[in-house]
């Protein structure tokens, strides 16, 4: 493999801050997947940090690009659902919010990974891995709605069953999704730090002109 493919590039202050924030959010997200206690304040703080980091990440990727915009919208909806879960839900609605959170968080990672596929070779590889890692769980959710028992091994069946109004008995699928996001965020943070996801100069100039005109 060509060593120059992973050579670092010029990095903006925004990219550095986004990389640190995204890395910290990834660490806290993965850490909390091993903790069963509610810890609502800490989970909300982690979610706020992740929202800030992904916003800065989208700025570097180019917020005016449709894939990045769509991914951030899906992440925002997932974040809202997570906030509601952390604040407390009745058993009747908990399963639906968990499913919404997991599905939209996966979709945001999928869209950002697809956006990576439009970058240089080193980032395309990360994008391809992200697409593979998210496509299977999303497929399990879709098929699980149609075929009873599909996805039982990763907890999809239990989560889908909880959407009928019963209390969630197995949150293994949600934990899996959060770990996928955490690992993806670590890699994205590294790419940010090395300068691989900076918007091209042309697109950056056009975005600034558009913001001034508006």
JSON list of C-alpha atoms in Angstrom, two decimals:
[
{"chain": "A", "resi": 1, "resn": "UNK", "atom": "CA", "xyz": [0.00, 0.00, 0.00]},
{"chain": "A", "resi": 2, "resn": "UNK", "atom": "CA", "xyz": [1.26, 3.45, -0.87]},
{"chain": "A", "resi": 3, "resn": "UNK", "atom": "CA", "xyz": [2.42, 5.16, 2.34]},
{"chain": "A", "resi": 4, "resn": "UNK", "atom": "CA", "xyz": [1.59, 8.57, 0.91]},
{"chain": "A", "resi": 5, "resn": "UNK", "atom": "CA", "xyz": [-2.07, 7.60, 0.87]},
{"chain": "A", "resi": 6, "resn": "UNK", "atom": "CA", "xyz": [-2.17, 8.17, 4.63]},
{"chain": "A", "resi": 7, "resn": "UNK", "atom": "CA", "xyz": [0.12, 11.21, 4.76]},
{"chain": "A", "resi": 8, "resn": "UNK", "atom": "CA", "xyz": [-1.24, 14.02, 6.91]},
{"chain": "A", "resi": 9, "resn": "UNK", "atom": "CA", "xyz": [-2.46, 17.25, 5.33]},
{"chain": "A", "resi": 10, "resn": "UNK", "atom": "CA", "xyz": [-3.06, 20.85, 6.39]},
{"chain": "A", "resi": 11, "resn": "UNK", "atom": "CA", "xyz": [-5.75, 20.90, 9.08]},
{"chain": "A", "resi": 12, "resn": "UNK", "atom": "CA", "xyz": [-7.98, 23.80, 10.15]},
{"chain": "A", "resi": 13, "resn": "UNK", "atom": "CA", "xyz": [-8.66, 24.74, 13.77]},
{"chain": "A", "resi": 14, "resn": "UNK", "atom": "CA", "xyz": [-12.28, 23.66, 13.28]},
{"chain": "A", "resi": 15, "resn": "UNK", "atom": "CA", "xyz": [-11.13, 20.22, 12.14]},
{"chain": "A", "resi": 16, "resn": "UNK", "atom": "CA", "xyz": [-8.85, 19.86, 15.17]},
{"chain": "A", "resi": 17, "resn": "UNK", "atom": "CA", "xyz": [-11.64, 20.82, 17.55]},
{"chain": "A", "resi": 18, "resn": "UNK", "atom": "CA", "xyz": [-14.09, 18.53, 15.76]},
{"chain": "A", "resi": 19, "resn": "UNK", "atom": "CA", "xyz": [-11.59, 15.65, 15.92]},
{"chain": "A", "resi": 20, "resn": "UNK", "atom": "CA", "xyz": [-11.06, 16.04, 19.67]},
{"chain": "A", "resi": 21, "resn": "UNK", "atom": "CA", "xyz": [-14.79, 16.41, 20.36]},
{"chain": "A", "resi": 22, "resn": "UNK", "atom": "CA", "xyz": [-15.71, 13.46, 18.15]},
{"chain": "A", "resi": 23, "resn": "UNK", "atom": "CA", "xyz": [-13.01, 11.29, 19.70]},
{"chain": "A", "resi": 24, "resn": "UNK", "atom": "CA", "xyz": [-14.19, 12.19, 23.21]},
{"chain": "A", "resi": 25, "resn": "UNK", "atom": "CA", "xyz": [-17.82, 11.52, 22.26]},
{"chain": "A", "resi": 26, "resn": "UNK", "atom": "CA", "xyz": [-16.81, 8.16, 20.79]},
{"chain": "A", "resi": 27, "resn": "UNK", "atom": "CA", "xyz": [-14.95, 7.22, 23.98]},
{"chain": "A", "resi": 28, "resn": "UNK", "atom": "CA", "xyz": [-17.86, 8.17, 26.23]},
{"chain": "A", "resi": 29, "resn": "UNK", "atom": "CA", "xyz": [-20.40, 6.45, 23.97]},
{"chain": "A", "resi": 30, "resn": "UNK", "atom": "CA", "xyz": [-18.44, 3.19, 23.98]},
{"chain": "A", "resi": 31, "resn": "UNK", "atom": "CA", "xyz": [-17.81, 3.46, 27.73]},
{"chain": "A", "resi": 32, "resn": "UNK", "atom": "CA", "xyz": [-21.51, 3.93, 28.50]},
{"chain": "A", "resi": 33, "resn": "UNK", "atom": "CA", "xyz": [-22.44, 0.83, 26.46]},
{"chain": "A", "resi": 34, "resn": "UNK", "atom": "CA", "xyz": [-20.75, -1.18, 29.24]},
{"chain": "A", "resi": 35, "resn": "UNK", "atom": "CA", "xyz": [-22.74, 0.55, 32.00]},
{"chain": "A", "resi": 36, "resn": "UNK", "atom": "CA", "xyz": [-26.27, -0.56, 32.85]},
{"chain": "A", "resi": 37, "resn": "UNK", "atom": "CA", "xyz": [-27.02, 2.30, 35.26]},
{"chain": "A", "resi": 38, "resn": "UNK", "atom": "CA", "xyz": [-29.18, 5.13, 33.81]},
{"chain": "A", "resi": 39, "resn": "UNK", "atom": "CA", "xyz": [-26.64, 7.94, 34.39]},
{"chain": "A", "resi": 40, "resn": "UNK", "atom": "CA", "xyz": [-28.96, 10.30, 32.50]},
{"chain": "A", "resi": 41, "resn": "UNK", "atom": "CA", "xyz": [-26.90, 13.50, 33.03]},
{"chain": "A", "resi": 42, "resn": "UNK", "atom": "CA", "xyz": [-23.72, 11.85, 31.71]},
{"chain": "A", "resi": 43, "resn": "UNK", "atom": "CA", "xyz": [-25.54, 10.32, 28.75]},
{"chain": "A", "resi": 44, "resn": "UNK", "atom": "CA", "xyz": [-27.09, 13.68, 27.87]},
{"chain": "A", "resi": 45, "resn": "UNK", "atom": "CA", "xyz": [-23.71, 15.40, 28.13]},
{"chain": "A", "resi": 46, "resn": "UNK", "atom": "CA", "xyz": [-22.19, 12.76, 25.84]},
{"chain": "A", "resi": 47, "resn": "UNK", "atom": "CA", "xyz": [-25.02, 13.25, 23.36]},
{"chain": "A", "resi": 48, "resn": "UNK", "atom": "CA", "xyz": [-24.54, 17.04, 23.40]},
{"chain": "A", "resi": 49, "resn": "UNK", "atom": "CA", "xyz": [-20.82, 16.58, 22.76]},
{"chain": "A", "resi": 50, "resn": "UNK", "atom": "CA", "xyz": [-21.56, 14.19, 19.88]},
{"chain": "A", "resi": 51, "resn": "UNK", "atom": "CA", "xyz": [-24.02, 16.70, 18.37]},
{"chain": "A", "resi": 52, "resn": "UNK", "atom": "CA", "xyz": [-21.41, 19.47, 18.53]},
{"chain": "A", "resi": 53, "resn": "UNK", "atom": "CA", "xyz": [-18.76, 17.19, 17.05]},
{"chain": "A", "resi": 54, "resn": "UNK", "atom": "CA", "xyz": [-20.92, 15.95, 14.17]},
{"chain": "A", "resi": 55, "resn": "UNK", "atom": "CA", "xyz": [-21.95, 19.52, 13.36]},
{"chain": "A", "resi": 56, "resn": "UNK", "atom": "CA", "xyz": [-18.30, 20.56, 13.13]},
{"chain": "A", "resi": 57, "resn": "UNK", "atom": "CA", "xyz": [-17.60, 17.38, 11.16]},
{"chain": "A", "resi": 58, "resn": "UNK", "atom": "CA", "xyz": [-20.31, 18.30, 8.65]},
{"chain": "A", "resi": 59, "resn": "UNK", "atom": "CA", "xyz": [-18.80, 21.78, 8.33]},
{"chain": "A", "resi": 60, "resn": "UNK", "atom": "CA", "xyz": [-15.55, 20.15, 7.26]},
{"chain": "A", "resi": 61, "resn": "UNK", "atom": "CA", "xyz": [-17.29, 17.71, 4.93]},
{"chain": "A", "resi": 62, "resn": "UNK", "atom": "CA", "xyz": [-19.42, 20.48, 3.42]},
{"chain": "A", "resi": 63, "resn": "UNK", "atom": "CA", "xyz": [-22.79, 21.11, 5.09]},
{"chain": "A", "resi": 64, "resn": "UNK", "atom": "CA", "xyz": [-24.32, 22.28, 1.80]},
{"chain": "A", "resi": 65, "resn": "UNK", "atom": "CA", "xyz": [-23.85, 18.82, 0.30]},
{"chain": "A", "resi": 66, "resn": "UNK", "atom": "CA", "xyz": [-27.08, 16.74, 0.41]},
{"chain": "A", "resi": 67, "resn": "UNK", "atom": "CA", "xyz": [-25.60, 13.60, 1.97]},
{"chain": "A", "resi": 68, "resn": "UNK", "atom": "CA", "xyz": [-24.05, 15.52, 4.86]},
{"chain": "A", "resi": 69, "resn": "UNK", "atom": "CA", "xyz": [-27.21, 17.53, 5.43]},
{"chain": "A", "resi": 70, "resn": "UNK", "atom": "CA", "xyz": [-29.37, 14.40, 5.40]},
{"chain": "A", "resi": 71, "resn": "UNK", "atom": "CA", "xyz": [-27.02, 12.55, 7.74]},
{"chain": "A", "resi": 72, "resn": "UNK", "atom": "CA", "xyz": [-27.06, 15.40, 10.24]},
{"chain": "A", "resi": 73, "resn": "UNK", "atom": "CA", "xyz": [-30.88, 15.57, 10.13]},
{"chain": "A", "resi": 74, "resn": "UNK", "atom": "CA", "xyz": [-31.09, 11.84, 10.87]},
{"chain": "A", "resi": 75, "resn": "UNK", "atom": "CA", "xyz": [-28.56, 12.23, 13.68]},
{"chain": "A", "resi": 76, "resn": "UNK", "atom": "CA", "xyz": [-30.54, 15.14, 15.14]},
{"chain": "A", "resi": 77, "resn": "UNK", "atom": "CA", "xyz": [-33.74, 13.06, 15.19]},
{"chain": "A", "resi": 78, "resn": "UNK", "atom": "CA", "xyz": [-31.85, 10.19, 16.81]},
{"chain": "A", "resi": 79, "resn": "UNK", "atom": "CA", "xyz": [-30.48, 12.61, 19.41]},
{"chain": "A", "resi": 80, "resn": "UNK", "atom": "CA", "xyz": [-33.97, 13.93, 20.21]},
{"chain": "A", "resi": 81, "resn": "UNK", "atom": "CA", "xyz": [-35.22, 10.37, 20.69]},
{"chain": "A", "resi": 82, "resn": "UNK", "atom": "CA", "xyz": [-32.25, 9.61, 22.96]},
{"chain": "A", "resi": 83, "resn": "UNK", "atom": "CA", "xyz": [-32.94, 12.70, 25.06]},
{"chain": "A", "resi": 84, "resn": "UNK", "atom": "CA", "xyz": [-36.51, 11.55, 25.58]},
{"chain": "A", "resi": 85, "resn": "UNK", "atom": "CA", "xyz": [-35.29, 8.07, 26.56]},
{"chain": "A", "resi": 86, "resn": "UNK", "atom": "CA", "xyz": [-32.81, 9.54, 29.06]},
{"chain": "A", "resi": 87, "resn": "UNK", "atom": "CA", "xyz": [-35.48, 11.75, 30.61]},
{"chain": "A", "resi": 88, "resn": "UNK", "atom": "CA", "xyz": [-37.76, 8.77, 31.11]},
{"chain": "A", "resi": 89, "resn": "UNK", "atom": "CA", "xyz": [-40.51, 7.02, 29.16]},
{"chain": "A", "resi": 90, "resn": "UNK", "atom": "CA", "xyz": [-43.44, 4.81, 29.97]},
{"chain": "A", "resi": 91, "resn": "UNK", "atom": "CA", "xyz": [-43.05, 1.16, 28.96]},
{"chain": "A", "resi": 92, "resn": "UNK", "atom": "CA", "xyz": [-45.74, 1.66, 26.32]},
{"chain": "A", "resi": 93, "resn": "UNK", "atom": "CA", "xyz": [-43.55, 4.01, 24.26]},
{"chain": "A", "resi": 94, "resn": "UNK", "atom": "CA", "xyz": [-40.01, 3.02, 25.24]},
{"chain": "A", "resi": 95, "resn": "UNK", "atom": "CA", "xyz": [-39.61, 0.35, 22.56]},
{"chain": "A", "resi": 96, "resn": "UNK", "atom": "CA", "xyz": [-40.68, 2.74, 19.80]},
{"chain": "A", "resi": 97, "resn": "UNK", "atom": "CA", "xyz": [-38.22, 5.41, 20.89]},
{"chain": "A", "resi": 98, "resn": "UNK", "atom": "CA", "xyz": [-35.37, 2.90, 21.16]},
{"chain": "A", "resi": 99, "resn": "UNK", "atom": "CA", "xyz": [-36.12, 1.64, 17.65]},
{"chain": "A", "resi": 100, "resn": "UNK", "atom": "CA", "xyz": [-36.31, 5.20, 16.30]},
{"chain": "A", "resi": 101, "resn": "UNK", "atom": "CA", "xyz": [-33.01, 6.08, 17.98]},
{"chain": "A", "resi": 102, "resn": "UNK", "atom": "CA", "xyz": [-31.19, 2.98, 16.70]},
{"chain": "A", "resi": 103, "resn": "UNK", "atom": "CA", "xyz": [-32.56, 3.17, 13.16]},
{"chain": "A", "resi": 104, "resn": "UNK", "atom": "CA", "xyz": [-31.87, 6.88, 12.67]},
{"chain": "A", "resi": 105, "resn": "UNK", "atom": "CA", "xyz": [-28.41, 6.72, 14.25]},
{"chain": "A", "resi": 106, "resn": "UNK", "atom": "CA", "xyz": [-27.52, 3.87, 11.89]},
{"chain": "A", "resi": 107, "resn": "UNK", "atom": "CA", "xyz": [-28.89, 5.78, 8.92]},
{"chain": "A", "resi": 108, "resn": "UNK", "atom": "CA", "xyz": [-26.81, 8.85, 9.75]},
{"chain": "A", "resi": 109, "resn": "UNK", "atom": "CA", "xyz": [-23.62, 6.77, 9.90]},
{"chain": "A", "resi": 110, "resn": "UNK", "atom": "CA", "xyz": [-24.61, 5.07, 6.63]},
{"chain": "A", "resi": 111, "resn": "UNK", "atom": "CA", "xyz": [-25.09, 8.41, 4.85]},
{"chain": "A", "resi": 112, "resn": "UNK", "atom": "CA", "xyz": [-21.81, 9.83, 6.17]},
{"chain": "A", "resi": 113, "resn": "UNK", "atom": "CA", "xyz": [-20.07, 6.64, 5.04]},
{"chain": "A", "resi": 114, "resn": "UNK", "atom": "CA", "xyz": [-21.57, 7.01, 1.57]},
{"chain": "A", "resi": 115, "resn": "UNK", "atom": "CA", "xyz": [-20.30, 10.60, 1.56]},
{"chain": "A", "resi": 116, "resn": "UNK", "atom": "CA", "xyz": [-16.82, 9.21, 2.31]},
{"chain": "A", "resi": 117, "resn": "UNK", "atom": "CA", "xyz": [-17.06, 7.18, -0.89]},
{"chain": "A", "resi": 118, "resn": "UNK", "atom": "CA", "xyz": [-16.87, 10.44, -2.86]},
{"chain": "A", "resi": 119, "resn": "UNK", "atom": "CA", "xyz": [-13.49, 11.31, -1.35]},
{"chain": "A", "resi": 120, "resn": "UNK", "atom": "CA", "xyz": [-9.93, 10.18, -2.03]},
{"chain": "A", "resi": 121, "resn": "UNK", "atom": "CA", "xyz": [-8.89, 6.54, -1.86]},
{"chain": "A", "resi": 122, "resn": "UNK", "atom": "CA", "xyz": [-7.95, 6.42, 1.83]},
{"chain": "A", "resi": 123, "resn": "UNK", "atom": "CA", "xyz": [-11.33, 7.81, 2.89]},
{"chain": "A", "resi": 124, "resn": "UNK", "atom": "CA", "xyz": [-13.23, 5.65, 0.39]},
{"chain": "A", "resi": 125, "resn": "UNK", "atom": "CA", "xyz": [-11.94, 2.57, 2.21]},
{"chain": "A", "resi": 126, "resn": "UNK", "atom": "CA", "xyz": [-13.33, 3.86, 5.51]},
{"chain": "A", "resi": 127, "resn": "UNK", "atom": "CA", "xyz": [-16.59, 4.71, 3.78]},
{"chain": "A", "resi": 128, "resn": "UNK", "atom": "CA", "xyz": [-16.91, 1.22, 2.33]},
{"chain": "A", "resi": 129, "resn": "UNK", "atom": "CA", "xyz": [-16.36, -0.35, 5.76]},
{"chain": "A", "resi": 130, "resn": "UNK", "atom": "CA", "xyz": [-18.93, 2.01, 7.27]},
{"chain": "A", "resi": 131, "resn": "UNK", "atom": "CA", "xyz": [-21.51, 1.11, 4.64]},
{"chain": "A", "resi": 132, "resn": "UNK", "atom": "CA", "xyz": [-20.98, -2.60, 5.26]},
{"chain": "A", "resi": 133, "resn": "UNK", "atom": "CA", "xyz": [-21.14, -2.19, 9.05]},
{"chain": "A", "resi": 134, "resn": "UNK", "atom": "CA", "xyz": [-24.43, -0.27, 8.93]},
{"chain": "A", "resi": 135, "resn": "UNK", "atom": "CA", "xyz": [-26.19, -1.93, 5.99]},
{"chain": "A", "resi": 136, "resn": "UNK", "atom": "CA", "xyz": [-26.56, -5.30, 7.75]},
{"chain": "A", "resi": 137, "resn": "UNK", "atom": "CA", "xyz": [-28.27, -3.98, 10.93]},
{"chain": "A", "resi": 138, "resn": "UNK", "atom": "CA", "xyz": [-30.54, -1.71, 8.85]},
{"chain": "A", "resi": 139, "resn": "UNK", "atom": "CA", "xyz": [-31.46, -4.70, 6.68]},
{"chain": "A", "resi": 140, "resn": "UNK", "atom": "CA", "xyz": [-32.18, -6.72, 9.82]},
{"chain": "A", "resi": 141, "resn": "UNK", "atom": "CA", "xyz": [-34.65, -4.06, 10.99]},
{"chain": "A", "resi": 142, "resn": "UNK", "atom": "CA", "xyz": [-36.45, -3.99, 7.64]},
{"chain": "A", "resi": 143, "resn": "UNK", "atom": "CA", "xyz": [-36.59, -7.76, 7.22]},
{"chain": "A", "resi": 144, "resn": "UNK", "atom": "CA", "xyz": [-37.44, -8.25, 10.89]},
{"chain": "A", "resi": 145, "resn": "UNK", "atom": "CA", "xyz": [-40.69, -6.36, 10.32]},
{"chain": "A", "resi": 146, "resn": "UNK", "atom": "CA", "xyz": [-41.62, -8.87, 7.63]},
{"chain": "A", "resi": 147, "resn": "UNK", "atom": "CA", "xyz": [-40.24, -12.17, 8.90]},
{"chain": "A", "resi": 148, "resn": "UNK", "atom": "CA", "xyz": [-40.73, -13.16, 12.53]},
{"chain": "A", "resi": 149, "resn": "UNK", "atom": "CA", "xyz": [-37.53, -14.34, 14.22]},
{"chain": "A", "resi": 150, "resn": "UNK", "atom": "CA", "xyz": [-35.12, -12.64, 11.82]},
{"chain": "A", "resi": 151, "resn": "UNK", "atom": "CA", "xyz": [-32.44, -10.74, 13.71]},
{"chain": "A", "resi": 152, "resn": "UNK", "atom": "CA", "xyz": [-32.96, -12.57, 16.99]},
{"chain": "A", "resi": 153, "resn": "UNK", "atom": "CA", "xyz": [-29.22, -13.09, 17.41]},
{"chain": "A", "resi": 154, "resn": "UNK", "atom": "CA", "xyz": [-28.50, -9.36, 17.49]},
{"chain": "A", "resi": 155, "resn": "UNK", "atom": "CA", "xyz": [-31.60, -8.37, 19.44]},
{"chain": "A", "resi": 156, "resn": "UNK", "atom": "CA", "xyz": [-33.69, -6.92, 16.60]},
{"chain": "A", "resi": 157, "resn": "UNK", "atom": "CA", "xyz": [-36.64, -9.22, 17.25]},
{"chain": "A", "resi": 158, "resn": "UNK", "atom": "CA", "xyz": [-36.85, -8.24, 20.92]},
{"chain": "A", "resi": 159, "resn": "UNK", "atom": "CA", "xyz": [-36.69, -4.55, 20.07]},
{"chain": "A", "resi": 160, "resn": "UNK", "atom": "CA", "xyz": [-39.38, -4.85, 17.39]},
{"chain": "A", "resi": 161, "resn": "UNK", "atom": "CA", "xyz": [-41.59, -6.78, 19.81]},
{"chain": "A", "resi": 162, "resn": "UNK", "atom": "CA", "xyz": [-41.25, -3.96, 22.34]},
{"chain": "A", "resi": 163, "resn": "UNK", "atom": "CA", "xyz": [-42.78, -1.49, 19.88]},
{"chain": "A", "resi": 164, "resn": "UNK", "atom": "CA", "xyz": [-46.17, -3.13, 20.52]},
{"chain": "A", "resi": 165, "resn": "UNK", "atom": "CA", "xyz": [-46.28, -1.58, 23.99]},
{"chain": "A", "resi": 166, "resn": "UNK", "atom": "CA", "xyz": [-44.35, -4.01, 26.17]},
{"chain": "A", "resi": 167, "resn": "UNK", "atom": "CA", "xyz": [-41.25, -2.98, 28.10]},
{"chain": "A", "resi": 168, "resn": "UNK", "atom": "CA", "xyz": [-37.99, -3.62, 26.19]},
{"chain": "A", "resi": 169, "resn": "UNK", "atom": "CA", "xyz": [-36.46, -6.85, 27.49]},
{"chain": "A", "resi": 170, "resn": "UNK", "atom": "CA", "xyz": [-33.30, -6.86, 25.38]},
{"chain": "A", "resi": 171, "resn": "UNK", "atom": "CA", "xyz": [-31.43, -3.71, 24.37]},
{"chain": "A", "resi": 172, "resn": "UNK", "atom": "CA", "xyz": [-28.56, -5.62, 22.79]},
{"chain": "A", "resi": 173, "resn": "UNK", "atom": "CA", "xyz": [-29.33, -4.21, 19.35]},
{"chain": "A", "resi": 174, "resn": "UNK", "atom": "CA", "xyz": [-29.26, -0.64, 20.64]},
{"chain": "A", "resi": 175, "resn": "UNK", "atom": "CA", "xyz": [-25.90, -1.36, 22.29]},
{"chain": "A", "resi": 176, "resn": "UNK", "atom": "CA", "xyz": [-24.60, -2.78, 18.99]},
{"chain": "A", "resi": 177, "resn": "UNK", "atom": "CA", "xyz": [-25.69, 0.36, 17.12]},
{"chain": "A", "resi": 178, "resn": "UNK", "atom": "CA", "xyz": [-24.03, 2.65, 19.66]},
{"chain": "A", "resi": 179, "resn": "UNK", "atom": "CA", "xyz": [-20.80, 0.67, 19.39]},
{"chain": "A", "resi": 180, "resn": "UNK", "atom": "CA", "xyz": [-20.89, 0.91, 15.59]},
{"chain": "A", "resi": 181, "resn": "UNK", "atom": "CA", "xyz": [-21.32, 4.67, 15.93]},
{"chain": "A", "resi": 182, "resn": "UNK", "atom": "CA", "xyz": [-18.54, 4.88, 18.52]},
{"chain": "A", "resi": 183, "resn": "UNK", "atom": "CA", "xyz": [-16.05, 2.98, 16.36]},
{"chain": "A", "resi": 184, "resn": "UNK", "atom": "CA", "xyz": [-17.02, 4.98, 13.28]},
{"chain": "A", "resi": 185, "resn": "UNK", "atom": "CA", "xyz": [-16.62, 8.22, 15.24]},
{"chain": "A", "resi": 186, "resn": "UNK", "atom": "CA", "xyz": [-13.11, 7.20, 16.31]},
{"chain": "A", "resi": 187, "resn": "UNK", "atom": "CA", "xyz": [-12.10, 6.66, 12.68]},
{"chain": "A", "resi": 188, "resn": "UNK", "atom": "CA", "xyz": [-13.80, 9.89, 11.57]},
{"chain": "A", "resi": 189, "resn": "UNK", "atom": "CA", "xyz": [-11.96, 11.77, 14.33]},
{"chain": "A", "resi": 190, "resn": "UNK", "atom": "CA", "xyz": [-8.64, 10.40, 13.08]},
{"chain": "A", "resi": 191, "resn": "UNK", "atom": "CA", "xyz": [-9.48, 11.42, 9.51]},
{"chain": "A", "resi": 192, "resn": "UNK", "atom": "CA", "xyz": [-10.37, 14.90, 10.74]},
{"chain": "A", "resi": 193, "resn": "UNK", "atom": "CA", "xyz": [-7.13, 15.20, 12.68]},
{"chain": "A", "resi": 194, "resn": "UNK", "atom": "CA", "xyz": [-5.11, 14.15, 9.63]},
{"chain": "A", "resi": 195, "resn": "UNK", "atom": "CA", "xyz": [-6.96, 16.53, 7.32]},
{"chain": "A", "resi": 196, "resn": "UNK", "atom": "CA", "xyz": [-8.67, 13.95, 5.11]},
{"chain": "A", "resi": 197, "resn": "UNK", "atom": "CA", "xyz": [-12.25, 15.24, 5.32]},
{"chain": "A", "resi": 198, "resn": "UNK", "atom": "CA", "xyz": [-11.66, 18.94, 4.78]},
{"chain": "A", "resi": 199, "resn": "UNK", "atom": "CA", "xyz": [-13.92, 20.48, 2.16]},
{"chain": "A", "resi": 200, "resn": "UNK", "atom": "CA", "xyz": [-12.20, 21.34, -1.08]},
{"chain": "A", "resi": 201, "resn": "UNK", "atom": "CA", "xyz": [-11.11, 25.00, -1.40]},
{"chain": "A", "resi": 202, "resn": "UNK", "atom": "CA", "xyz": [-13.58, 25.57, -4.24]},
{"chain": "A", "resi": 203, "resn": "UNK", "atom": "CA", "xyz": [-16.55, 24.29, -2.28]},
{"chain": "A", "resi": 204, "resn": "UNK", "atom": "CA", "xyz": [-15.48, 26.22, 0.82]},
{"chain": "A", "resi": 205, "resn": "UNK", "atom": "CA", "xyz": [-15.31, 29.48, -1.15]},
{"chain": "A", "resi": 206, "resn": "UNK", "atom": "CA", "xyz": [-18.70, 28.86, -2.76]},
{"chain": "A", "resi": 207, "resn": "UNK", "atom": "CA", "xyz": [-20.26, 28.11, 0.62]},
{"chain": "A", "resi": 208, "resn": "UNK", "atom": "CA", "xyz": [-18.87, 31.33, 2.10]},
{"chain": "A", "resi": 209, "resn": "UNK", "atom": "CA", "xyz": [-20.17, 33.34, -0.87]},
{"chain": "A", "resi": 210, "resn": "UNK", "atom": "CA", "xyz": [-23.60, 31.75, -0.49]},
{"chain": "A", "resi": 211, "resn": "UNK", "atom": "CA", "xyz": [-23.69, 32.53, 3.24]},
{"chain": "A", "resi": 212, "resn": "UNK", "atom": "CA", "xyz": [-22.73, 36.17, 2.57]},
{"chain": "A", "resi": 213, "resn": "UNK", "atom": "CA", "xyz": [-25.37, 36.53, -0.14]},
{"chain": "A", "resi": 214, "resn": "UNK", "atom": "CA", "xyz": [-28.03, 35.07, 2.16]}
]
